[in-house]
């Protein structure tokens, strides 16, 4: 049976352009658009003499290789057609009006596209370009191209593994209980299918125009492509990438980013793929035992009585202490555990598999049982030696972790989050109950979305008593798939008990999406249903009025789920607005050492089952769990795309408890510690390998839980001009600056986003617990903590320490502590006064020398967590107990009262400092405000005298006199405060007017 192949098409809808540059000499231009994609070149019609043209034309392109579409580049250029000018030009070359480059990662599927305005870029530094172009870009798969049979696709189900029940459930240690405080494919070159003849470009807008029919192999030789090597753990090795910044094209060489698993140490494993058996005697549920040296593992029990059971499992046995033999035996799990046969392998003959070799084919082996004549049958297995880079390793049953379900390494993806903006305009035909004369009607709109709820302020009533308006925006966080429902409630809160006047239910999937603030979404009227309401006996009436809303999903914002100062991603929600990546971040999680026991097993023996979680962007990675080890060795490597180097990678270490859960109970994992690494502190293409201490702040104080060793590298080929251009771009997307969200509202939305991400990752297998997600995302970063307040205060002192040091040095110069230095300062001051044009260059040179001097003291590697900076070493027990206390407080009344009194004392000091700062500013205002007539009179007279003196005397002489007077010898000084300071302190402030 044959069918037509699926061909992917890319559609570019050229809508319009705005504010183009005039190029025809008459103040206008005749623009047309040329689009180039994978050698296919097409153009639009020319709009004569129009700086704000509208085309509304649809151009289609063939995507020859859908698997590598994200690596392609779409070039869009605008030209001025000279043939439409006042005098037709005889030259072929038309005027360039701007261009846009869009990468395949920004293409959207049909149905998800939106109108986006791209700013036009320059072709060279001296180009005069302005304006923007509105485009809709999307792709779809078309099955209507006959002539070739479609290859059948075979899908094999992944092997299902079973987890043996643990024989004992350990008990947590005291440190563990304290630490668990609550917390809010290769690139294939194929021949390109040419576009239809009627869609080919007939006239060339430029001197050079390639034909529309090209081959992919020819195209790949002239354009930079990205080659991605998929890794067994879900990561990828980016050996080549491209990006565009400020109109410049940058490509990197293949040698910049090394191959996979070069940051970690190779670990030898013996892999055994157990497929199935045949010809066994009748039994209840056979299983397989695998033994090599000190390692012994057991497969799941196959529910098969026909003699041909299937297991489809892969086992990985560590070869840190290799054994020469491997034993595979089949057993019956029924009463007595009957032996069904076995196979023995000599490991000296086992092949070694190296990437990118394909999987080893399994073979049939006859089961042997010595002298037992009842043993018959064959077993299909394959055995090979490999490392953790083997693609079978992530899904294998590892000898380091016998509890299979919750111990494998996994890669998770955060859900796609949107901001939902609900603009409440007005409501009509509401059935409002009668109120006493002179009282106000308090109508409010409450909107619920899952666990989120928001309410408007009091309504503004019009002349018509049945019409009320609010004109207020409410914002929520939603995640894909958009299967939630928005519940709109209109309440009358005039009385003590609120009265529901009507409600409406709106599916979130029906709400429009907006990618740009210039896209106007119309208002919509929704009928209110008052059936079942508790107002005026109108429960049987279905129609309760209508409400006008404007609902939209904002795709131009970045939904923050991390604290802003440790954010790992700033991309907007809409994929079409993403910039190309600037590099790749590679992390090798090597090992940990000296971990503290987190649980106790039988006999009082301490134990720790540690695993690591790394989070960057939307990608979460989890290493396998190394059971019962205080010095685990993971040696796993992961890769992320980097879109902004000014981001932070977070790595956390946890103790696994969910593998001991029974009967659906929830046993949260305990945190051991975490570290953060800022990508911008890493030199490009350099490997940093070092150990970091793991510290956890407990109610009893700071505790060192061990240390973790990692290797990290930021692979990038960015040049210095492009790096400077990247640092000059805004950090957050455009919408955050055009329609900013308040700080308090942003923090509330962040809390909702954390809950959504935690619920999403908890549904994975194995789950990533909410306690892990909240700890990695710093869910409690804005809660009150006296320790954090002290840390921030000392940070402020550290910032102004340079000013204090400068003031002390200047005071030493004035006091002639070092006469040579003071004389040199006099000479330098004379030079700067006589040649004031040297002030700015001298200051810049001085800053350059300071920066060059401090280069020798630069940090040699990325810094980890600082306990001294966090004020965690000297924190008192009561302060830590208050920090870990939830909201509302669970302490007794006496404890809460004592903490409240302490907080009042601290707030009183802050209040005094703020009052002193306000008083100094008010004294400056009092100089000319005539609040003190005598002081103002003296000030303005002094100003008049100073102006006359400055008009008469040369400015250089005045400056020299003032400078020498300031630097005069202490023998000419009066120990009392100067006159100017005395006068300023006597000025009035508004402090005496406070109650």
Coordinates of C-alpha atoms in Angstrom, one line a residue, residues 4 92 137 150 199 243-244 359 366 398 410 420 439 476 532 549 555 581 589 642 682 685 688 724 733 805 813:
X4 CA 1.7 10.4 -0.7
X92 CA 19.6 47.5 -12.0
X137 CA 5.3 33.1 9.8
X150 CA 5.5 6.7 2.1
X199 CA 5.4 31.2 -7.6
X243 CA 23.7 33.7 15.6
X244 CA 23.0 37.2 14.5
X359 CA 23.1 -1.5 19.6
X366 CA 20.7 -22.5 25.3
X398 CA 21.7 0.2 37.5
X410 CA 15.8 11.9 33.8
X420 CA -3.6 35.9 31.2
X439 CA -26.0 54.2 50.9
X476 CA -3.2 35.3 36.1
X532 CA -28.6 29.0 41.7
X549 CA -14.4 41.8 29.2
X555 CA 2.9 36.0 24.7
X581 CA 21.2 31.1 21.0
X589 CA 28.3 16.5 37.6
X642 CA 22.3 29.8 26.2
X682 CA 32.7 31.9 32.8
X685 CA 35.4 27.7 25.8
X688 CA 36.2 24.9 35.2
X724 CA 29.1 44.5 23.8
X733 CA 11.2 41.3 26.7
X805 CA 38.0 55.0 52.0
X813 CA 45.9 64.6 52.8

